CSV table of C-alpha atoms and ligand atoms in Angstrom, one decimal:
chain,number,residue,atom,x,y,z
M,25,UNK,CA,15.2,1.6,-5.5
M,26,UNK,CA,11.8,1.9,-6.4
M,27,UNK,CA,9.5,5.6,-6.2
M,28,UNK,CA,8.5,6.3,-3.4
M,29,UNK,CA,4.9,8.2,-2.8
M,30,UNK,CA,4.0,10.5,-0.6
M,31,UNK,CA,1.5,8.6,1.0
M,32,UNK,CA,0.8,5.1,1.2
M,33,UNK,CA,-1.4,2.1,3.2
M,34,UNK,CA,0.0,-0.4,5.6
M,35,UNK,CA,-1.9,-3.5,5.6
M,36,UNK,CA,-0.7,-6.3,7.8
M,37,UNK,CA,-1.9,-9.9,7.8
M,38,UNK,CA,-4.0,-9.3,10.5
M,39,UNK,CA,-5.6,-6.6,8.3
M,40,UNK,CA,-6.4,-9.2,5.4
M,41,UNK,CA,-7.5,-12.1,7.8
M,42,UNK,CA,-10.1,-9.7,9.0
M,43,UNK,CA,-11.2,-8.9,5.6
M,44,UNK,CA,-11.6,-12.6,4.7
M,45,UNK,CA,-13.1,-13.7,7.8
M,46,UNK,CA,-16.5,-10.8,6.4
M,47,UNK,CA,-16.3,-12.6,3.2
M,48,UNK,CA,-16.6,-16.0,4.0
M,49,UNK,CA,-19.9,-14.6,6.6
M,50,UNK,CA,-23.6,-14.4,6.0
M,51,UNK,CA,-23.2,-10.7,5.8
M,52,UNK,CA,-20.9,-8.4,3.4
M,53,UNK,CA,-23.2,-5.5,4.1
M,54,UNK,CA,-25.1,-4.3,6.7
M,55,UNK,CA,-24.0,-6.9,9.3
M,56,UNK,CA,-22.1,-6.5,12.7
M,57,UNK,CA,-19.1,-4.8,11.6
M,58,UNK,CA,-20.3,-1.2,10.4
M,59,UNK,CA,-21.8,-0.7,13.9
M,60,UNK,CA,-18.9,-2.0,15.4
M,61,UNK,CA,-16.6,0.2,13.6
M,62,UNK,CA,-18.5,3.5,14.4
M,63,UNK,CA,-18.1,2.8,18.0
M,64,UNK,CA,-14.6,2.1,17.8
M,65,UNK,CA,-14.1,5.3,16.0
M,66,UNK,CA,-16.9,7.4,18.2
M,67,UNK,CA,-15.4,5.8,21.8
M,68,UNK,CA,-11.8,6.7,20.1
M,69,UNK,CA,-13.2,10.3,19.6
M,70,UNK,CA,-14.6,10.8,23.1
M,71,UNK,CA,-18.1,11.5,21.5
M,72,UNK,CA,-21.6,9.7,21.4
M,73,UNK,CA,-22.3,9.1,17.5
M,74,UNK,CA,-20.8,8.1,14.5
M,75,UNK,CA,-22.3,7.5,10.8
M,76,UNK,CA,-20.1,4.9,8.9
M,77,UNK,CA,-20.2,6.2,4.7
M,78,UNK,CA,-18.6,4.9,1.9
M,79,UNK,CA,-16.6,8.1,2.0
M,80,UNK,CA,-15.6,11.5,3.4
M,81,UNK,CA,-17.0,12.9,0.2
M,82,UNK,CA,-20.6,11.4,1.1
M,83,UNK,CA,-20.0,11.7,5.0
M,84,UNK,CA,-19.7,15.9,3.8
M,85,UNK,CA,-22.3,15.9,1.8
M,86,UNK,CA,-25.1,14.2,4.4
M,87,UNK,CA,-23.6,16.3,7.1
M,88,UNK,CA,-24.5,19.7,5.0
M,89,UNK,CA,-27.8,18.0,4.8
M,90,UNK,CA,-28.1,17.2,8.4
M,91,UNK,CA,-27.6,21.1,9.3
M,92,UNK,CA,-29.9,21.8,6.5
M,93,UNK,CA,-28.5,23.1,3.9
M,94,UNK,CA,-30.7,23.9,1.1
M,95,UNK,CA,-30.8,25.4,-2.0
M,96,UNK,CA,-28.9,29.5,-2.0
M,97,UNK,CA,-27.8,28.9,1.4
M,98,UNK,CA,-24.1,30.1,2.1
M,99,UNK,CA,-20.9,27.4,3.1
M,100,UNK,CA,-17.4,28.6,3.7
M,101,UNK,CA,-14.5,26.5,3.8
M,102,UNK,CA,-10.6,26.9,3.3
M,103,UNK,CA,-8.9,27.8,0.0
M,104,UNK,CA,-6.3,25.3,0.8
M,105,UNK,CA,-8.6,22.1,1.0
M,106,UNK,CA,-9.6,19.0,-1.4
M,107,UNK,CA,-12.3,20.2,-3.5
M,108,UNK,CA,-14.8,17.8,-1.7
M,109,UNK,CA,-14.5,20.3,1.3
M,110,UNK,CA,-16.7,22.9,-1.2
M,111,UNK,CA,-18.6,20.5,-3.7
M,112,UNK,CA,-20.8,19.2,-0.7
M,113,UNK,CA,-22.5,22.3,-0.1
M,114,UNK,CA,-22.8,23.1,-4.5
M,115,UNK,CA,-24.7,19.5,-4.1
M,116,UNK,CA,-27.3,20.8,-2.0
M,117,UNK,CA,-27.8,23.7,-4.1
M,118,UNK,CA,-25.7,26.1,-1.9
M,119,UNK,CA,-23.3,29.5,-2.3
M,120,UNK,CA,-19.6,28.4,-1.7
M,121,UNK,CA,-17.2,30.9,-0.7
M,122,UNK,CA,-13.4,30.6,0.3
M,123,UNK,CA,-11.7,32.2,3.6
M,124,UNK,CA,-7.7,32.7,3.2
M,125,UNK,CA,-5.2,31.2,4.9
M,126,UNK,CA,-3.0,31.3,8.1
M,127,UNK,CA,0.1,32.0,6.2
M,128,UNK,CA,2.2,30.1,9.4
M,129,UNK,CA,-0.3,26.8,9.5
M,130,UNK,CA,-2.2,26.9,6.4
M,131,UNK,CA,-5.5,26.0,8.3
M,132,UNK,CA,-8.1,28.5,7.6
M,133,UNK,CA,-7.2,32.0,9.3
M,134,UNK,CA,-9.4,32.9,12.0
M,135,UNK,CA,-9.2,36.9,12.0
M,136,UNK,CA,-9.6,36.7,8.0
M,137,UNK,CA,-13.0,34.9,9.0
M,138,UNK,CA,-14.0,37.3,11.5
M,139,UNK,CA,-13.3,40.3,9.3
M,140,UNK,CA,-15.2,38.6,6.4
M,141,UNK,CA,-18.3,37.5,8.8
M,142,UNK,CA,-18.0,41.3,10.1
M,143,UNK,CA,-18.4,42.1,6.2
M,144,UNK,CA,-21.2,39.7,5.7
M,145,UNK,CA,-23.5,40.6,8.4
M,146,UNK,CA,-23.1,44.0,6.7
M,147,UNK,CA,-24.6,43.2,3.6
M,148,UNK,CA,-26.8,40.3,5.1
M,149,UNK,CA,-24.9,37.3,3.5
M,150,UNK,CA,-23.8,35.2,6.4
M,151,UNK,CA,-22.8,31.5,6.1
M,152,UNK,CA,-25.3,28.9,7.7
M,153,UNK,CA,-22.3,26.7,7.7
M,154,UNK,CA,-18.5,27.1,8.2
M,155,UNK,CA,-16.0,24.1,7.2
M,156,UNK,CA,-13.0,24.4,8.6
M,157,UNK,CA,-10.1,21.9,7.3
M,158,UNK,CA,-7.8,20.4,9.5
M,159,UNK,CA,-4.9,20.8,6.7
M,160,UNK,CA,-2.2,18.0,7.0
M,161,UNK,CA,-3.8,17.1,10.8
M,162,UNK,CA,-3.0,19.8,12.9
M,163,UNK,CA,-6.4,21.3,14.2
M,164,UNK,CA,-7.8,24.7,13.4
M,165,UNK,CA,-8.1,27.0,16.5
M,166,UNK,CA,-11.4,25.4,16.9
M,167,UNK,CA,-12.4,27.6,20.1
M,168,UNK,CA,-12.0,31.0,18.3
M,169,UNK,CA,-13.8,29.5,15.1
M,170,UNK,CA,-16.4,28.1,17.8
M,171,UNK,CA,-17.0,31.9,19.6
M,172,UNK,CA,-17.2,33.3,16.4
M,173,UNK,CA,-20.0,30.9,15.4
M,174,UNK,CA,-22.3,31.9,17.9
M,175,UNK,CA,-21.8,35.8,17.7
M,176,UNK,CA,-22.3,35.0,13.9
M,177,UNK,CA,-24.8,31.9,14.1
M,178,UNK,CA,-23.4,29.6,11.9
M,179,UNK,CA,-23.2,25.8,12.3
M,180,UNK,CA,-19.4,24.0,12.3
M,181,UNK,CA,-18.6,21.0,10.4
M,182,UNK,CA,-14.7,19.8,11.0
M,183,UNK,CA,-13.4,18.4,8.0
M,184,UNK,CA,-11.4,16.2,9.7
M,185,UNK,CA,-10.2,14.2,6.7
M,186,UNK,CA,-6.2,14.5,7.6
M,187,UNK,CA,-6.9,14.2,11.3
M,188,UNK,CA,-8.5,11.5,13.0
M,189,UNK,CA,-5.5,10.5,15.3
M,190,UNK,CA,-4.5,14.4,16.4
M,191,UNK,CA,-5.2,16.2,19.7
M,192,UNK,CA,-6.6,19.8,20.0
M,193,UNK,CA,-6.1,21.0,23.8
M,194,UNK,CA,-6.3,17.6,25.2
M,195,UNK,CA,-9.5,16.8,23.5
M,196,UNK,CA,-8.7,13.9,20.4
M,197,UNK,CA,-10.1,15.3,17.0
M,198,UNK,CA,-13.3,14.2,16.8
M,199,UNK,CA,-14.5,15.0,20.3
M,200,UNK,CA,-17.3,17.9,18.2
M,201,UNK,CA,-16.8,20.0,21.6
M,202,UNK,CA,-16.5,23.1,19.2
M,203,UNK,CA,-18.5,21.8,16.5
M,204,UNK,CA,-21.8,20.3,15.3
M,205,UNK,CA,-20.4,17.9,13.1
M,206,UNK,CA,-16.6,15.9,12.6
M,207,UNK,CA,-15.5,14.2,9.1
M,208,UNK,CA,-13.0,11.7,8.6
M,209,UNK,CA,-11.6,9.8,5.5
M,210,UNK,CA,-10.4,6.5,5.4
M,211,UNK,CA,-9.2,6.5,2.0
M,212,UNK,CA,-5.8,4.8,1.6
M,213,UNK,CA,-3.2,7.6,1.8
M,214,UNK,CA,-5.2,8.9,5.1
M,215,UNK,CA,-4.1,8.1,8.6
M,216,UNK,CA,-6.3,5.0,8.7
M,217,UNK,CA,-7.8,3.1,5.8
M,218,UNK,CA,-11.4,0.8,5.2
M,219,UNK,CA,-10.4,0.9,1.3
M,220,UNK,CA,-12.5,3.8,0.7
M,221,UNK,CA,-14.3,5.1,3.4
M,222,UNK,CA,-15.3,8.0,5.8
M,223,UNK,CA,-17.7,8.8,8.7
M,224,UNK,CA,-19.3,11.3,10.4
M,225,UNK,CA,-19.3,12.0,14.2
M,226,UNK,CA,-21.9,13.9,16.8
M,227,UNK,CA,-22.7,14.7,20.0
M,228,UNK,CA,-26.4,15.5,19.2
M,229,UNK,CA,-28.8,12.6,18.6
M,230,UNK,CA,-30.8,14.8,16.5
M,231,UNK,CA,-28.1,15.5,14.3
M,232,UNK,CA,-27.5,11.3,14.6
M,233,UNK,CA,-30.5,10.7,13.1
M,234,UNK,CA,-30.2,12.5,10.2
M,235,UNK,CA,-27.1,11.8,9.4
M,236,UNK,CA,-28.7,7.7,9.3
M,237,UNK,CA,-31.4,8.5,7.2
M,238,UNK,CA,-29.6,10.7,4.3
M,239,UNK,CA,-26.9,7.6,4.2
M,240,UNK,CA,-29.5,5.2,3.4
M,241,UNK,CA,-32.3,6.6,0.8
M,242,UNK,CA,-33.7,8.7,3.6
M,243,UNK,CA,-35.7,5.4,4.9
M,244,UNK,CA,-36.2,4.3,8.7
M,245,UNK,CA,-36.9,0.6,10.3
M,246,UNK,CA,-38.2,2.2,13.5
M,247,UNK,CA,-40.8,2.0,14.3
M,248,UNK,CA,-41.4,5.5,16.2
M,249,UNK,CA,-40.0,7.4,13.8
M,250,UNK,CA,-41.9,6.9,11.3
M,251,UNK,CA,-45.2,8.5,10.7
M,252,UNK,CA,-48.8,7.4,10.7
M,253,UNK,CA,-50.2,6.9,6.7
M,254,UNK,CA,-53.7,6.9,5.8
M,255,UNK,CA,-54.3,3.5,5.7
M,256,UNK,CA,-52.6,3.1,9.2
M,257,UNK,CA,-49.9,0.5,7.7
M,258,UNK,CA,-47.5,-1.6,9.8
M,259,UNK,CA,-45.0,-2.1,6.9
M,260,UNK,CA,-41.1,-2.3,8.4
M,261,UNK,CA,-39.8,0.7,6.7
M,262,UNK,CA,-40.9,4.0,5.6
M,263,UNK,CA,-39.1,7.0,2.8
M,264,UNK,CA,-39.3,10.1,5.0
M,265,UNK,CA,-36.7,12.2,3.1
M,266,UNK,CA,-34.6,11.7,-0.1
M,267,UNK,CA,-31.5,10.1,1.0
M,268,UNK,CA,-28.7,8.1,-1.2
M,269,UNK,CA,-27.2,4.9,-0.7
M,270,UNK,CA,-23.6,5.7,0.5
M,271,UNK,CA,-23.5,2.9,3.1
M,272,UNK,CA,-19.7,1.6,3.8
M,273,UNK,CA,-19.9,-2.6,3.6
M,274,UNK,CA,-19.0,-5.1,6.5
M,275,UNK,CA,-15.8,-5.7,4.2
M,276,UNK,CA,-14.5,-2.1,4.7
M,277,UNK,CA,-15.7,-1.8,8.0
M,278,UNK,CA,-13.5,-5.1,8.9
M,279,UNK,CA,-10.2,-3.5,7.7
M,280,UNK,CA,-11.3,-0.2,9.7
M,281,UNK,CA,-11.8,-1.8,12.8
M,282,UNK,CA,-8.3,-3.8,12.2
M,283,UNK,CA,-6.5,-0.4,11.5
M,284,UNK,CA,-7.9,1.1,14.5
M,285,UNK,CA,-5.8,-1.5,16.6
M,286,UNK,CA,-2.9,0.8,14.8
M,287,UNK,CA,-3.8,4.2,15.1
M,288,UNK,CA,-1.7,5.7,18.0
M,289,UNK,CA,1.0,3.5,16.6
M,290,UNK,CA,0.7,5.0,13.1
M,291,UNK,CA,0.6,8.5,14.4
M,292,UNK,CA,3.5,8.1,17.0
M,293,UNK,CA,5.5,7.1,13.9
M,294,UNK,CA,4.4,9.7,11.8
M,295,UNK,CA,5.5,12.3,14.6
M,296,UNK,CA,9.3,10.2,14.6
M,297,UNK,CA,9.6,11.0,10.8
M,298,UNK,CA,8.6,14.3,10.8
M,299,UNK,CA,10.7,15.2,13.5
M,300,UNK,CA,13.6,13.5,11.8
M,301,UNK,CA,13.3,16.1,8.9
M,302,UNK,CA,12.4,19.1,11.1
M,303,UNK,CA,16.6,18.2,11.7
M,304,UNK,CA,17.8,17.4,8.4
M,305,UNK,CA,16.1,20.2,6.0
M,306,UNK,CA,15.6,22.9,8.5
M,307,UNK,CA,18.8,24.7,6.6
M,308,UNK,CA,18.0,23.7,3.6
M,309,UNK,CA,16.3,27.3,1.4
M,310,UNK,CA,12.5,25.7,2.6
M,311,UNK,CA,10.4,26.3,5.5
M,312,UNK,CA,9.6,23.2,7.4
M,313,UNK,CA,6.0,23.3,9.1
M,314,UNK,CA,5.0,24.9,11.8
M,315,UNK,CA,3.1,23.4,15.1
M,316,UNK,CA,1.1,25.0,17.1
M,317,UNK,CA,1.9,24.6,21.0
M,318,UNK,CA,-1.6,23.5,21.6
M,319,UNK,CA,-2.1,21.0,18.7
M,320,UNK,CA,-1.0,17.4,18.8
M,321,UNK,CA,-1.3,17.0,14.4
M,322,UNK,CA,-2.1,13.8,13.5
M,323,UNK,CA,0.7,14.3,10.4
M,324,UNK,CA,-0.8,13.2,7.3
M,325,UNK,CA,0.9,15.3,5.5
M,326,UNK,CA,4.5,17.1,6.0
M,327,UNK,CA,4.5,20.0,4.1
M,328,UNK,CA,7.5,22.2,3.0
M,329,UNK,CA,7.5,25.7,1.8
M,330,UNK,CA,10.3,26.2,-0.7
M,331,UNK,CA,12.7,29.8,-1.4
M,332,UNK,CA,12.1,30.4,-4.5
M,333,UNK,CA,14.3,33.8,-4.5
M,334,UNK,CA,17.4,32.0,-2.4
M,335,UNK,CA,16.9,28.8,-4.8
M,336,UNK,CA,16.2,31.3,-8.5
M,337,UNK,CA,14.0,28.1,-9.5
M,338,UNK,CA,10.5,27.8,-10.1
M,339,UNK,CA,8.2,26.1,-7.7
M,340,UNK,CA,7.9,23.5,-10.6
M,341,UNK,CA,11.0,23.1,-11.4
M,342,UNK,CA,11.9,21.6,-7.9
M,343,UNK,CA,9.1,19.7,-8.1
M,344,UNK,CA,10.3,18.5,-11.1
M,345,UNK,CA,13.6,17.9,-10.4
M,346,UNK,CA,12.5,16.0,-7.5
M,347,UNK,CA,10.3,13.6,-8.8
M,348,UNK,CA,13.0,13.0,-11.5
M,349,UNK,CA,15.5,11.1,-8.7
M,350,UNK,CA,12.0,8.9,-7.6
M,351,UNK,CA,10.8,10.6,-5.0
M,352,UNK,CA,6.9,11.8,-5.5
M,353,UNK,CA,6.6,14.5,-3.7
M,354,UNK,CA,2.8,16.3,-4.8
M,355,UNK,CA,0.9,19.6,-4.5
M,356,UNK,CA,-1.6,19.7,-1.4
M,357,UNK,CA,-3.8,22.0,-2.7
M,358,UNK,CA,-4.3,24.2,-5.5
M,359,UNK,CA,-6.7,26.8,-4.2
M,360,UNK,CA,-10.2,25.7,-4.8
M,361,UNK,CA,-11.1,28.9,-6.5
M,362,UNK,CA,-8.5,28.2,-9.3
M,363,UNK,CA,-10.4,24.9,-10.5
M,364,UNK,CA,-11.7,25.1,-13.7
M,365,UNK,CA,-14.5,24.8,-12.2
M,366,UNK,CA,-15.2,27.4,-9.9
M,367,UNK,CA,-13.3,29.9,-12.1
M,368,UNK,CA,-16.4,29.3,-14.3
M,369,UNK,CA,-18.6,30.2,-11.2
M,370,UNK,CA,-17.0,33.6,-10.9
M,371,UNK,CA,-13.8,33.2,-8.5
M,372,UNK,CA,-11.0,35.0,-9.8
M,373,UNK,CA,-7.1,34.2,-9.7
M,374,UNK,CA,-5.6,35.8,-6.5
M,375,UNK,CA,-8.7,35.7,-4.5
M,376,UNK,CA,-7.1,34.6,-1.3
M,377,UNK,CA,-3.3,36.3,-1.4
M,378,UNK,CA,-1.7,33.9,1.4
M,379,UNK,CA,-3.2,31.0,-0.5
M,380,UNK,CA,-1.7,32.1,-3.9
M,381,UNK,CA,1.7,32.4,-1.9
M,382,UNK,CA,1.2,28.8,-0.6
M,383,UNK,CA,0.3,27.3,-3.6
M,384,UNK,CA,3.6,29.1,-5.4
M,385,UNK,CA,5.8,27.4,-2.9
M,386,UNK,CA,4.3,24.3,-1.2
M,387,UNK,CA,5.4,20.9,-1.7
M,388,UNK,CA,4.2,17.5,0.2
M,389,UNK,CA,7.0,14.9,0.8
M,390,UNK,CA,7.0,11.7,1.7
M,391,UNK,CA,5.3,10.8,5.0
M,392,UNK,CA,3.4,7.4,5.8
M,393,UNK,CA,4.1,4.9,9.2
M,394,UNK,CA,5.9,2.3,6.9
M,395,UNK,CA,8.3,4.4,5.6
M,396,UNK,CA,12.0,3.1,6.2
M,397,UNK,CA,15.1,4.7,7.6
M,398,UNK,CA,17.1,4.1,3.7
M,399,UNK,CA,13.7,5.5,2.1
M,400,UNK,CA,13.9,8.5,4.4
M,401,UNK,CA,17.5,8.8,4.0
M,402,UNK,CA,16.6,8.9,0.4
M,403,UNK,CA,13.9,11.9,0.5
M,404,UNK,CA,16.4,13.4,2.3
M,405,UNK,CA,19.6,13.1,0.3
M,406,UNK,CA,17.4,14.3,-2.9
M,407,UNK,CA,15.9,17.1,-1.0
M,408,UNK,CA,19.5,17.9,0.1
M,409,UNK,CA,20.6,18.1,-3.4
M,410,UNK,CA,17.7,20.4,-5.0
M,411,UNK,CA,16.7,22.4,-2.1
M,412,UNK,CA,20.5,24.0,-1.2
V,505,LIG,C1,-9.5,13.0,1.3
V,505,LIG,C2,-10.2,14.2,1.6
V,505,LIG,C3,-11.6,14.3,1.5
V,505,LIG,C4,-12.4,13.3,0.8
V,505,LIG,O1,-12.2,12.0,1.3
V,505,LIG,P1,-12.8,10.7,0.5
V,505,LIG,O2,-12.9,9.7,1.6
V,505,LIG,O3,-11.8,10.4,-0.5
V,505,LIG,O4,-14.1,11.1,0.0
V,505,LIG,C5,-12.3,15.5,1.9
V,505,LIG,N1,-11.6,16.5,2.4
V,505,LIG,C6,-10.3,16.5,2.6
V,505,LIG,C7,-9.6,17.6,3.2
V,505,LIG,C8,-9.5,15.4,2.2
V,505,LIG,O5,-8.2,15.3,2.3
């Protein structure tokens, strides 16, 4: 038996005939299929706008700059999130800093925000921005973070990179009703894929619009947005802000529109292997992961906690051990703080104490809608075997 990942694509041949049929077009860029994507996503959503990027990374980074984020400015985020959940706001010039965890869902902890906002107001350091991570795709408790945000006055962007798929109380990820700004990914191991790809969704057509012009060099084609020169010019564009090109292509957006067909499909199968190990391993000396009554996760990751003290290993040792008998099994996330990185921006080591406990124990096993019964069987049987 070959490995088997923690995460992988399913591509289909309807998925690769759609990709084709954009190559063989007048357009591989820029043509009918980026728009039609973002309203397949936005209509998916429940919400009005959506800005197609060439990643999540980007879709972050233009969505800081949408809320305008400039230069010494404060962001919070997770500990427990990919690094591109921080590095957006350090690229506008921003302060990072790092709530703790929810030691039961691992999504940021929403009385550890409250009594650190409490703090900041105190010594006049409040975030413009919070990012809250919807870790492995269940929702953060969006209307707490959302109450909080306007006795504080931040702005909310969902980092919705695990998520697109999940339900928070009966509103699909996405919908923004407790935020300014949503995120998705839709790189390959994610819940959809467009090769690499993310977007951005709003319900504020402000917002829209900004979002438009920082993904494309900060330059408009309409007409009445743009403003009156000297020489009263008619020229069809105009630079009105520094922007970048992260623009997704018509190829991308063809195998993102294909996988949308998917989606529910993809996430109700997600939900049938997860709760096939919630019954094998829930005896096993590991925690299996906890979901909120209120959250439907969209299940991009499945996430075990291991007993270190009942097993007398080290967490990597199992991990180890595991990935020895071919199953890759991988660490969803080292604390931010602890990069290299940030260490050399002044975080120290135990910053965030349910985060350090996380990280000693957390393991991500396999979990993708193509996985088979004998490949599950598989994880299971190995995990059976190191984790009694
Ligand atoms: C994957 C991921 C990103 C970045 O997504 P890309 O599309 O690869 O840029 C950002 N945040 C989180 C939480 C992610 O998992």
């Amino acid at each position: 038996m070959t490995a088997i990942n923690y995460a992988r694509q399913d591509i289909i041949q309807e998925d690769i005939d759609a990709v084709v049929e954009v190559l063989k077009s007048d357009m591989l860029t820029q043509g009918p299929m980026v728009p039609k994507f973002e309203d397949s996503v936005s209509k998916y959503a429940g919400v009005n706008h959506a800005v197609a990027t060439n990643s999540a990374t980007s879709a972050l980074h233009i969505a800081c700059l949408a809320l305008d984020i400039k230069k010494d400015d404060v962001v919070w985020t997770s500990a427990i999130t990919f690094v591109a959940s921080a590095n957006c706001a350090l690229y506008c010039g921003a302060k990072v800093d790092f709530v703790d965890i929810d030691p039961s869902t691992y999504n940021m902890c929403t009385s550890k925000l409250e009594e650190k906002l409490e703090n900041a107001k105190k010594n006049n350091c409040l975030p413009k921005v919070v990012i809250p991570v919807h870790l492995c795709g269940q929702s953060c408790d969006m209307h707490s973070i959302f109450e909080l945000s306007k006795k504080y006055g931040f702005k909310i962007i969902e980092d919705a990179s695990h998520a697109i798929g999940g339900r928070y109380k009966d509103q699909p990820i996405g919908s923004c009703k407790y935020s300014d700004i949503t995120i998705f990914s839709f790189h390959p191991v994610k819940i959809i894929t467009s090769g690499e790809g993310g977007m951005a969704v709003t319900k504020s057509r402000d917002i829209y619009k900004k979002l438009s012009l920082y993904r494309s060099h900060g330059i408009t084609g309409i007409k009445e947005d743009m403003i009156e020169t000297p020489q009263n010019e008619t020229w069809n564009y105009q630079q009105l802000r520094l922007g970048f090109n992260y623009r997704m292509t018509d190829i991308h957006a063809a195998l993102g529109i294909s996988q949308m067909n998917r989606i529910d499909e993809f996430v109700t199968k997600r939900h049938h292997i997860a709760a096939r190990y919630d019954d094998e391993l829930s005896s096993l000396n590991m925690k299996i992961p906890l979901q909120n009554d209120f959250n439907y996760s969209a299940f991009h990751l499945y996430v075990i906690r291991a007993d270190l003290k009942k097993l007398n290993k080290t967490h990597n040792e199992i991990y180890k051990s595991i990935c020895e008998k071919s199953v890759h099994v991988n660490l969803h996330y080292i604390p931010v703080y602890r990069q290299p990185y940030f260490q050399n921006l002044g975080f120290e080591i135990g910053y965030c104490p349910e985060s350090e406990k996380y990280f000693q124990e957390a393991l991500s096993i396999p979990m993708y809608p193509s996985m088979t019964d004998d490949q599950q069987d598989k994880v299971i049987s190995v995990l059976k075997d190191v984790l009694s």
